N, CA, C and O atoms as a GROMACS GRO file, in nm:
protein
  472
    1MET      N    1  10.435  13.895   5.547
    1MET     CA    2  10.299  13.899   5.612
    1MET      C    3  10.254  14.026   5.668
    1MET      O    4  10.339  14.099   5.719
    2PRO      N    5  10.131  14.062   5.666
    2PRO     CA    6  10.094  14.169   5.775
    2PRO      C    7  10.126  14.159   5.878
    2PRO      O    8  10.189  14.056   5.902
    3ARG      N    9  10.101  14.256   5.994
    3ARG     CA   10  10.101  14.218   6.114
    3ARG      C   11   9.987  14.162   6.192
    3ARG      O   12   9.998  14.085   6.287
    4ASP      N   13   9.853  14.219   6.133
    4ASP     CA   14   9.705  14.139   6.164
    4ASP      C   15   9.726  14.007   6.144
    4ASP      O   16   9.699  13.931   6.236
    5SER      N   17   9.775  13.959   6.030
    5SER     CA   18   9.790  13.785   5.990
    5SER      C   19   9.873  13.715   6.083
    5SER      O   20   9.846  13.596   6.096
    6ARG      N   21   9.982  13.768   6.161
    6ARG     CA   22  10.063  13.741   6.250
    6ARG      C   23   9.984  13.680   6.382
    6ARG      O   24   9.982  13.567   6.431
    7GLY      N   25   9.922  13.800   6.417
    7GLY     CA   26   9.815  13.771   6.550
    7GLY      C   27   9.742  13.670   6.514
    7GLY      O   28   9.749  13.574   6.591
    8ILE      N   29   9.678  13.659   6.429
    8ILE     CA   30   9.580  13.553   6.387
    8ILE      C   31   9.650  13.415   6.388
    8ILE      O   32   9.613  13.325   6.465
    9ALA      N   33   9.737  13.403   6.313
    9ALA     CA   34   9.807  13.262   6.317
    9ALA      C   35   9.852  13.228   6.465
    9ALA      O   36   9.832  13.115   6.510
   10LEU      N   37   9.906  13.319   6.534
   10LEU     CA   38   9.952  13.297   6.677
   10LEU      C   39   9.823  13.251   6.720
   10LEU      O   40   9.806  13.129   6.723
   11LEU      N   41   9.733  13.324   6.753
   11LEU     CA   42   9.580  13.300   6.840
   11LEU      C   43   9.563  13.143   6.768
   11LEU      O   44   9.554  13.048   6.847
   12GLU      N   45   9.558  13.119   6.648
   12GLU     CA   46   9.519  12.979   6.597
   12GLU      C   47   9.625  12.890   6.646
   12GLU      O   48   9.589  12.772   6.653
   13THR      N   49   9.728  12.912   6.675
   13THR     CA   50   9.848  12.796   6.720
   13THR      C   51   9.825  12.769   6.847
   13THR      O   52   9.839  12.655   6.892
   14LEU      N   53   9.784  12.887   6.928
   14LEU     CA   54   9.728  12.855   7.054
   14LEU      C   55   9.615  12.779   7.088
   14LEU      O   56   9.613  12.713   7.192
   15VAL      N   57   9.522  12.783   7.012
   15VAL     CA   58   9.382  12.705   7.021
   15VAL      C   59   9.424  12.577   6.963
   15VAL      O   60   9.376  12.482   7.026
   16ALA      N   61   9.471  12.555   6.899
   16ALA     CA   62   9.520  12.419   6.805
   16ALA      C   63   9.590  12.376   6.942
   16ALA      O   64   9.523  12.295   7.007
   17LEU      N   65   9.692  12.408   6.990
   17LEU     CA   66   9.760  12.383   7.122
   17LEU      C   67   9.661  12.314   7.222
   17LEU      O   68   9.663  12.198   7.262
   18ALA      N   69   9.572  12.420   7.255
   18ALA     CA   70   9.477  12.374   7.378
   18ALA      C   71   9.372  12.264   7.316
   18ALA      O   72   9.309  12.188   7.390
   19ILE      N   73   9.362  12.262   7.201
   19ILE     CA   74   9.242  12.117   7.175
   19ILE      C   75   9.362  12.016   7.200
   19ILE      O   76   9.342  11.935   7.290
   20LEU      N   77   9.472  12.008   7.140
   20LEU     CA   78   9.586  11.882   7.168
   20LEU      C   79   9.598  11.844   7.316
   20LEU      O   80   9.589  11.729   7.359
   21PHE      N   81   9.623  11.968   7.399
   21PHE     CA   82   9.644  11.943   7.522
   21PHE      C   83   9.517  11.874   7.602
   21PHE      O   84   9.527  11.784   7.686
   22ALA      N   85   9.401  11.934   7.559
   22ALA     CA   86   9.249  11.869   7.626
   22ALA      C   87   9.252  11.716   7.565
   22ALA      O   88   9.209  11.622   7.633
   23ALA      N   89   9.304  11.698   7.438
   23ALA     CA   90   9.285  11.541   7.385
   23ALA      C   91   9.359  11.473   7.455
   23ALA      O   92   9.318  11.369   7.507
   24GLY      N   93   9.497  11.524   7.471
   24GLY     CA   94   9.606  11.424   7.532
   24GLY      C   95   9.559  11.397   7.699
   24GLY      O   96   9.607  11.298   7.752
   25LEU      N   97   9.466  11.484   7.780
   25LEU     CA   98   9.431  11.481   7.912
   25LEU      C   99   9.297  11.367   7.892
   25LEU      O  100   9.266  11.301   7.991
   26ALA      N  101   9.234  11.351   7.782
   26ALA     CA  102   9.132  11.272   7.794
   26ALA      C  103   9.163  11.116   7.758
   26ALA      O  104   9.110  11.012   7.796
   27LEU      N  105   9.259  11.139   7.678
   27LEU     CA  106   9.333  10.996   7.657
   27LEU      C  107   9.416  10.941   7.786
   27LEU      O  108   9.413  10.824   7.825
   28LEU      N  109   9.488  11.043   7.844
   28LEU     CA  110   9.571  10.983   7.975
   28LEU      C  111   9.450  10.940   8.074
   28LEU      O  112   9.463  10.839   8.144
   29ASP      N  113   9.332  11.020   8.078
   29ASP     CA  114   9.256  10.951   8.173
   29ASP      C  115   9.208  10.818   8.122
   29ASP      O  116   9.197  10.730   8.208
   30LEU      N  117   9.176  10.783   7.986
   30LEU     CA  118   9.122  10.641   7.946
   30LEU      C  119   9.228  10.525   7.982
   30LEU      O  120   9.207  10.411   8.022
   31VAL      N  121   9.343  10.587   7.958
   31VAL     CA  122   9.458  10.490   7.971
   31VAL      C  123   9.440  10.465   8.147
   31VAL      O  124   9.403  10.358   8.196
   32THR      N  125   9.464  10.546   8.199
   32THR     CA  126   9.448  10.519   8.366
   32THR      C  127   9.329  10.442   8.408
   32THR      O  128   9.340  10.345   8.482
   33GLY      N  129   9.200  10.486   8.357
   33GLY     CA  130   9.092  10.394   8.402
   33GLY      C  131   9.123  10.254   8.346
   33GLY      O  132   9.109  10.160   8.424
   34GLY      N  133   9.151  10.238   8.258
   34GLY     CA  134   9.195  10.121   8.176
   34GLY      C  135   9.274  10.018   8.250
   34GLY      O  136   9.254   9.897   8.247
   35LEU      N  137   9.367  10.085   8.319
   35LEU     CA  138   9.490  10.029   8.385
   35LEU      C  139   9.418  10.017   8.516
   35LEU      O  140   9.436   9.912   8.578
   36ARG      N  141   9.342  10.105   8.567
   36ARG     CA  142   9.281  10.064   8.708
   36ARG      C  143   9.187   9.962   8.695
   36ARG      O  144   9.169   9.900   8.800
   37ALA      N  145   9.116   9.922   8.593
   37ALA     CA  146   9.010   9.833   8.574
   37ALA      C  147   9.083   9.702   8.557
   37ALA      O  148   9.038   9.594   8.598
   38GLU      N  149   9.199   9.715   8.495
   38GLU     CA  150   9.265   9.556   8.501
   38GLU      C  151   9.317   9.531   8.612
   38GLU      O  152   9.315   9.411   8.641
   39ARG      N  153   9.369   9.609   8.696
   39ARG     CA  154   9.403   9.584   8.815
   39ARG      C  155   9.277   9.538   8.915
   39ARG      O  156   9.296   9.452   9.001
   40ASP      N  157   9.180   9.586   8.900
   40ASP     CA  158   9.060   9.556   8.989
   40ASP      C  159   9.023   9.407   8.952
   40ASP      O  160   8.985   9.331   9.042
   41ALA      N  161   9.034   9.362   8.816
   41ALA     CA  162   8.989   9.260   8.769
   41ALA      C  163   9.065   9.144   8.803
   41ALA      O  164   9.016   9.033   8.823
   42ARG      N  165   9.223   9.180   8.813
   42ARG     CA  166   9.338   9.093   8.844
   42ARG      C  167   9.305   9.055   8.996
   42ARG      O  168   9.322   8.936   9.024
   43GLU      N  169   9.254   9.151   9.112
   43GLU     CA  170   9.245   9.125   9.234
   43GLU      C  171   9.109   9.053   9.244
   43GLU      O  172   9.116   8.958   9.322
   44ARG      N  173   8.998   9.068   9.194
   44ARG     CA  174   8.907   9.004   9.189
   44ARG      C  175   8.924   8.854   9.145
   44ARG      O  176   8.872   8.761   9.208
   45GLU      N  177   8.992   8.840   9.046
   45GLU     CA  178   9.018   8.701   9.003
   45GLU      C  179   9.089   8.624   9.096
   45GLU      O  180   9.059   8.507   9.120
   46ARG      N  181   9.198   8.693   9.157
   46ARG     CA  182   9.280   8.631   9.267
   46ARG      C  183   9.178   8.585   9.389
   46ARG      O  184   9.187   8.476   9.447
   47VAL      N  185   9.088   8.677   9.416
   47VAL     CA  186   9.008   8.647   9.536
   47VAL      C  187   8.931   8.529   9.499
   47VAL      O  188   8.923   8.438   9.581
   48LEU      N  189   8.866   8.517   9.371
   48LEU     CA  190   8.770   8.390   9.336
   48LEU      C  191   8.849   8.276   9.314
   48LEU      O  192   8.796   8.169   9.343
   49ALA      N  193   8.946   8.275   9.278
   49ALA     CA  194   9.060   8.147   9.278
   49ALA      C  195   9.062   8.099   9.452
   49ALA      O  196   9.025   7.983   9.473
   50VAL      N  197   9.097   8.171   9.554
   50VAL     CA  198   9.130   8.138   9.653
   50VAL      C  199   8.970   8.089   9.699
   50VAL      O  200   8.960   7.976   9.748
   51GLU      N  201   8.863   8.162   9.686
   51GLU     CA  202   8.721   8.125   9.729
   51GLU      C  203   8.704   7.988   9.668
   51GLU      O  204   8.645   7.901   9.732
   52ASP      N  205   8.754   7.962   9.541
   52ASP     CA  206   8.720   7.846   9.464
   52ASP      C  207   8.789   7.691   9.540
   52ASP      O  208   8.740   7.581   9.562
   53ARG      N  209   8.909   7.745   9.560
   53ARG     CA  210   8.984   7.631   9.634
   53ARG      C  211   8.918   7.598   9.776
   53ARG      O  212   8.920   7.483   9.820
   54LEU      N  213   8.865   7.694   9.839
   54LEU     CA  214   8.838   7.679   9.964
   54LEU      C  215   8.701   7.615   9.961
   54LEU      O  216   8.674   7.548  10.060
   55LEU      N  217   8.604   7.623   9.860
   55LEU     CA  218   8.476   7.572   9.844
   55LEU      C  219   8.507   7.435   9.786
   55LEU      O  220   8.426   7.342   9.795
   56THR      N  221   8.644   7.423   9.718
   56THR     CA  222   8.613   7.270   9.663
   56THR      C  223   8.672   7.160   9.794
   56THR      O  224   8.640   7.043   9.815
   57ALA      N  225   8.775   7.257   9.875
   57ALA     CA  226   8.829   7.165  10.007
   57ALA      C  227   8.676   7.156  10.078
   57ALA      O  228   8.664   7.042  10.124
   58LEU      N  229   8.582   7.217  10.097
   58LEU     CA  230   8.473   7.220  10.178
   58LEU      C  231   8.382   7.100  10.124
   58LEU      O  232   8.334   7.019  10.202
   59THR      N  233   8.364   7.095  10.013
   59THR     CA  234   8.291   7.025   9.952
   59THR      C  235   8.339   6.857   9.978
   59THR      O  236   8.249   6.773   9.984
   60LEU      N  237   8.441   6.826   9.988
   60LEU     CA  238   8.529   6.716  10.015
   60LEU      C  239   8.506   6.644  10.159
   60LEU      O  240   8.536   6.532  10.198
   61LEU      N  241   8.425   6.784  10.238
   61LEU     CA  242   8.432   6.695  10.392
   61LEU      C  243   8.354   6.588  10.404
   61LEU      O  244   8.290   6.565  10.302
   62ARG      N  245   8.335   6.505  10.504
   62ARG     CA  246   8.231   6.386  10.529
   62ARG      C  247   8.086   6.466  10.592
   62ARG      O  248   8.070   6.586  10.610
   63ARG      N  249   8.020   6.386  10.611
   63ARG     CA  250   7.849   6.468  10.707
   63ARG      C  251   7.927   6.506  10.822
   63ARG      O  252   7.954   6.625  10.809
   64ASP      N  253   7.984   6.450  10.948
   64ASP     CA  254   8.018   6.464  11.056
   64ASP      C  255   8.065   6.580  11.061
   64ASP      O  256   8.012   6.661  11.138
   65GLU      N  257   8.211   6.629  10.956
   65GLU     CA  258   8.269   6.745  10.946
   65GLU      C  259   8.186   6.851  10.912
   65GLU      O  260   8.214   6.962  10.959
   66LEU      N  261   8.079   6.838  10.833
   66LEU     CA  262   8.000   6.969  10.777
   66LEU      C  263   7.924   6.973  10.896
   66LEU      O  264   7.953   7.076  10.957
   67ASP      N  265   7.830   6.897  10.963
   67ASP     CA  266   7.783   6.904  11.103
   67ASP      C  267   7.841   7.005  11.176
   67ASP      O  268   7.782   7.113  11.190
   68ARG      N  269   7.946   6.983  11.224
   68ARG     CA  270   8.043   7.076  11.300
   68ARG      C  271   8.111   7.196  11.239
   68ARG      O  272   8.198   7.265  11.293
   69ARG      N  273   8.062   7.212  11.127
   69ARG     CA  274   8.078   7.367  11.057
   69ARG      C  275   7.935   7.429  11.030
   69ARG      O  276   7.917   7.529  10.961
   70LEU      N  277   7.845   7.365  11.087
   70LEU     CA  278   7.710   7.453  11.039
   70LEU      C  279   7.719   7.588  11.107
   70LEU      O  280   7.759   7.609  11.221
   71GLY      N  281   7.680   7.668  11.028
   71GLY     CA  282   7.648   7.834  11.079
   71GLY      C  283   7.776   7.912  11.011
   71GLY      O  284   7.845   7.854  10.928
   72GLY      N  285   7.803   8.052  11.052
   72GLY     CA  286   7.884   8.137  10.966
   72GLY      C  287   8.006   8.110  11.046
   72GLY      O  288   8.004   8.097  11.168
   73HIS      N  289   8.145   8.101  10.950
   73HIS     CA  290   8.270   8.120  11.042
   73HIS      C  291   8.354   8.170  10.934
   73HIS      O  292   8.352   8.139  10.815
   74PRO      N  293   8.450   8.279  11.016
   74PRO     CA  294   8.545   8.357  10.930
   74PRO      C  295   8.654   8.288  10.901
   74PRO      O  296   8.711   8.241  10.999
   75ILE      N  297   8.707   8.264  10.783
   75ILE     CA  298   8.852   8.207  10.744
   75ILE      C  299   8.934   8.304  10.687
   75ILE      O  300   8.915   8.325  10.567
   76GLY      N  301   9.022   8.369  10.746
   76GLY     CA  302   9.064   8.462  10.688
   76GLY      C  303   9.004   8.593  10.631
   76GLY      O  304   8.916   8.648  10.698
   77GLU      N  305   9.044   8.649  10.512
   77GLU     CA  306   8.919   8.755  10.467
   77GLU      C  307   8.809   8.684  10.443
   77GLU      O  308   8.717   8.764  10.430
   78LEU      N  309   8.767   8.559  10.429
   78LEU     CA  310   8.636   8.526  10.354
   78LEU      C  311   8.560   8.453  10.494
   78LEU      O  312   8.611   8.420  10.600
   79VAL      N  313   8.446   8.446  10.457
   79VAL     CA  314   8.345   8.384  10.558
   79VAL      C  315   8.273   8.253  10.505
   79VAL      O  316   8.229   8.247  10.390
   80VAL      N  317   8.266   8.177  10.571
   80VAL     CA  318   8.200   8.034  10.534
   80VAL      C  319   8.085   8.019  10.596
   80VAL      O  320   8.076   8.031  10.719
   81ASP      N  321   7.966   7.987  10.503
   81ASP     CA  322   7.844   7.981  10.568
   81ASP      C  323   7.779   7.832  10.540
   81ASP      O  324   7.731   7.816  10.427
   82VAL      N  325   7.774   7.728  10.628
   82VAL     CA  326   7.728   7.602  10.598
   82VAL      C  327   7.580   7.593  10.671
   82VAL      O  328   7.550   7.616  10.788
   83GLU      N  329   7.489   7.549  10.550
   83GLU     CA  330   7.358   7.537  10.617
   83GLU      C  331   7.289   7.406  10.608
   83GLU      O  332   7.343   7.336  10.522
   84ARG      N  333   7.210   7.360  10.653
   84ARG     CA  334   7.142   7.204  10.602
   84ARG      C  335   7.013   7.233  10.588
   84ARG      O  336   6.940   7.231  10.687
   85PRO      N  337   6.968   7.264  10.472
   85PRO     CA  338   6.830   7.283  10.441
   85PRO      C  339   6.725   7.141  10.452
   85PRO      O  340   6.605   7.140  10.480
   86GLU      N  341   6.807   7.032  10.421
   86GLU     CA  342   6.741   6.908  10.399
   86GLU      C  343   6.820   6.814  10.517
   86GLU      O  344   6.924   6.855  10.568
   87PRO      N  345   6.771   6.708  10.547
   87PRO     CA  346   6.868   6.615  10.628
   87PRO      C  347   6.963   6.558  10.549
   87PRO      O  348   7.053   6.500  10.609
   88THR      N  349   6.968   6.560  10.420
   88THR     CA  350   7.085   6.512  10.335
   88THR      C  351   7.131   6.583  10.248
   88THR      O  352   7.178   6.542  10.142
   89LEU      N  353   7.123   6.710  10.287
   89LEU     CA  354   7.200   6.839  10.176
   89LEU      C  355   7.232   6.919  10.244
   89LEU      O  356   7.173   6.960  10.344
   90TYR      N  357   7.359   6.964  10.191
   90TYR     CA  358   7.436   7.074  10.271
   90TYR      C  359   7.455   7.198  10.172
   90TYR      O  360   7.512   7.184  10.064
   91ARG      N  361   7.395   7.342  10.226
   91ARG     CA  362   7.448   7.421  10.147
   91ARG      C  363   7.556   7.503  10.177
   91ARG      O  364   7.541   7.576  10.276
   92ILE      N  365   7.661   7.509  10.116
   92ILE     CA  366   7.779   7.594  10.145
   92ILE      C  367   7.817   7.724  10.042
   92ILE      O  368   7.821   7.728   9.918
   93ALA      N  369   7.839   7.813  10.128
   93ALA     CA  370   7.863   7.937  10.066
   93ALA      C  371   8.003   8.025  10.130
   93ALA      O  372   8.046   8.029  10.245
   94VAL      N  373   8.050   8.087  10.012
   94VAL     CA  374   8.171   8.133  10.058
   94VAL      C  375   8.153   8.286  10.023
   94VAL      O  376   8.099   8.316   9.917
   95LEU      N  377   8.202   8.390  10.117
   95LEU     CA  378   8.179   8.522  10.071
   95LEU      C  379   8.271   8.609  10.146
   95LEU      O  380   8.340   8.568  10.240
   96GLN      N  381   8.269   8.733  10.100
   96GLN     CA  382   8.407   8.818  10.134
   96GLN      C  383   8.334   8.870  10.262
   96GLN      O  384   8.213   8.889  10.273
   97ALA      N  385   8.441   8.890  10.366
   97ALA     CA  386   8.397   8.953  10.528
   97ALA      C  387   8.399   9.093  10.503
   97ALA      O  388   8.363   9.160  10.599
   98THR      N  389   8.433   9.158  10.396
   98THR     CA  390   8.394   9.307  10.380
   98THR      C  391   8.280   9.315  10.309
   98THR      O  392   8.233   9.429  10.310
   99SER      N  393   8.204   9.219  10.235
   99SER     CA  394   8.095   9.247  10.175
   99SER      C  395   7.986   9.105  10.212
   99SER      O  396   7.933   9.038  10.124
  100PRO      N  397   7.972   9.084  10.343
  100PRO     CA  398   7.853   8.967  10.349
  100PRO      C  399   7.738   8.958  10.318
  100PRO      O  400   7.681   8.849  10.320
  101GLU      N  401   7.679   9.069  10.283
  101GLU     CA  402   7.565   9.071  10.186
  101GLU      C  403   7.558   8.982  10.069
  101GLU      O  404   7.451   8.931  10.036
  102THR      N  405   7.685   8.957   9.997
  102THR     CA  406   7.664   8.897   9.854
  102THR      C  407   7.767   8.803   9.860
  102THR      O  408   7.882   8.823   9.897
  103GLU      N  409   7.699   8.662   9.806
  103GLU     CA  410   7.741   8.526   9.824
  103GLU      C  411   7.843   8.520   9.713
  103GLU      O  412   7.796   8.545   9.602
  104ASP      N  413   7.981   8.490   9.717
  104ASP     CA  414   8.010   8.488   9.584
  104ASP      C  415   8.010   8.336   9.542
  104ASP      O  416   7.962   8.300   9.435
  105LEU      N  417   8.049   8.276   9.603
  105LEU     CA  418   8.024   8.112   9.542
  105LEU      C  419   7.919   8.032   9.640
  105LEU      O  420   7.920   8.043   9.763
  106VAL      N  421   7.852   7.972   9.585
  106VAL     CA  422   7.754   7.860   9.660
  106VAL      C  423   7.747   7.723   9.569
  106VAL      O  424   7.753   7.709   9.447
  107THR      N  425   7.734   7.637   9.665
  107THR     CA  426   7.715   7.467   9.593
  107THR      C  427   7.605   7.420   9.714
  107THR      O  428   7.570   7.489   9.811
  108VAL      N  429   7.571   7.312   9.688
  108VAL     CA  430   7.505   7.221   9.755
  108VAL      C  431   7.547   7.098   9.740
  108VAL      O  432   7.547   7.052   9.626
  109VAL      N  433   7.591   7.019   9.851
  109VAL     CA  434   7.612   6.884   9.827
  109VAL      C  435   7.507   6.785   9.899
  109VAL      O  436   7.419   6.830   9.973
  110TYR      N  437   7.518   6.667   9.877
  110TYR     CA  438   7.460   6.559   9.930
  110TYR      C  439   7.557   6.451   9.996
  110TYR      O  440   7.644   6.376   9.952
  111ARG      N  441   7.499   6.477  10.128
  111ARG     CA  442   7.564   6.327  10.214
  111ARG      C  443   7.460   6.243  10.271
  111ARG      O  444   7.369   6.285  10.343
  112ARG      N  445   7.477   6.123  10.234
  112ARG     CA  446   7.350   6.034  10.289
  112ARG      C  447   7.370   6.030  10.452
  112ARG      O  448   7.473   6.049  10.517
  113GLN      N  449   7.241   5.999  10.494
  113GLN     CA  450   7.233   6.000  10.662
  113GLN      C  451   7.298   5.852  10.684
  113GLN      O  452   7.280   5.752  10.614
  114LEU      N  453   7.380   5.866  10.804
  114LEU     CA  454   7.417   5.736  10.856
  114LEU      C  455   7.335   5.652  10.915
  114LEU      O  456   7.281   5.719  11.004
  115THR      N  457   7.300   5.557  10.917
  115THR     CA  458   7.208   5.466  10.955
  115THR      C  459   7.288   5.388  11.093
  115THR      O  460   7.406   5.365  11.068
  116ASN      N  461   7.250   5.350  11.212
  116ASN     CA  462   7.313   5.293  11.309
  116ASN      C  463   7.271   5.127  11.318
  116ASN      O  464   7.208   5.077  11.411
  117ALA      N  465   7.323   5.056  11.197
  117ALA     CA  466   7.317   4.934  11.197
  117ALA      C  467   7.358   4.820  11.300
  117ALA      O  468   7.479   4.817  11.324
  118PRO      N  469   7.290   4.737  11.356
  118PRO     CA  470   7.397   4.648  11.420
  118PRO      C  471   7.500   4.554  11.376
  118PRO      O  472   7.570   4.497  11.460
   0.00000   0.00000   0.00000
């Protein structure tokens, strides 16, 4: 093998290794991003499950109990906002304290008006 060919072969080998190294780094970045996205999705799913349980419990409250909870109230890492847009309707929203501008779960429940019959 002539001396010039050995230098070119070494250069080609170095270029091939550099390309493999760059591809490996890109693959590592993709895997890391995927794992991070999976972790974030699991955390979001956990928070939504907690919010769902809280919202379910709030929808079971009686009218007088909902009246006592009108307005926004912090419950742990969450905030519950109970409104009464109509005399028989209650709007219940659950949101995270860290992002109060976004309501995660919202429902409306009907509670009939109590009449004071003799």
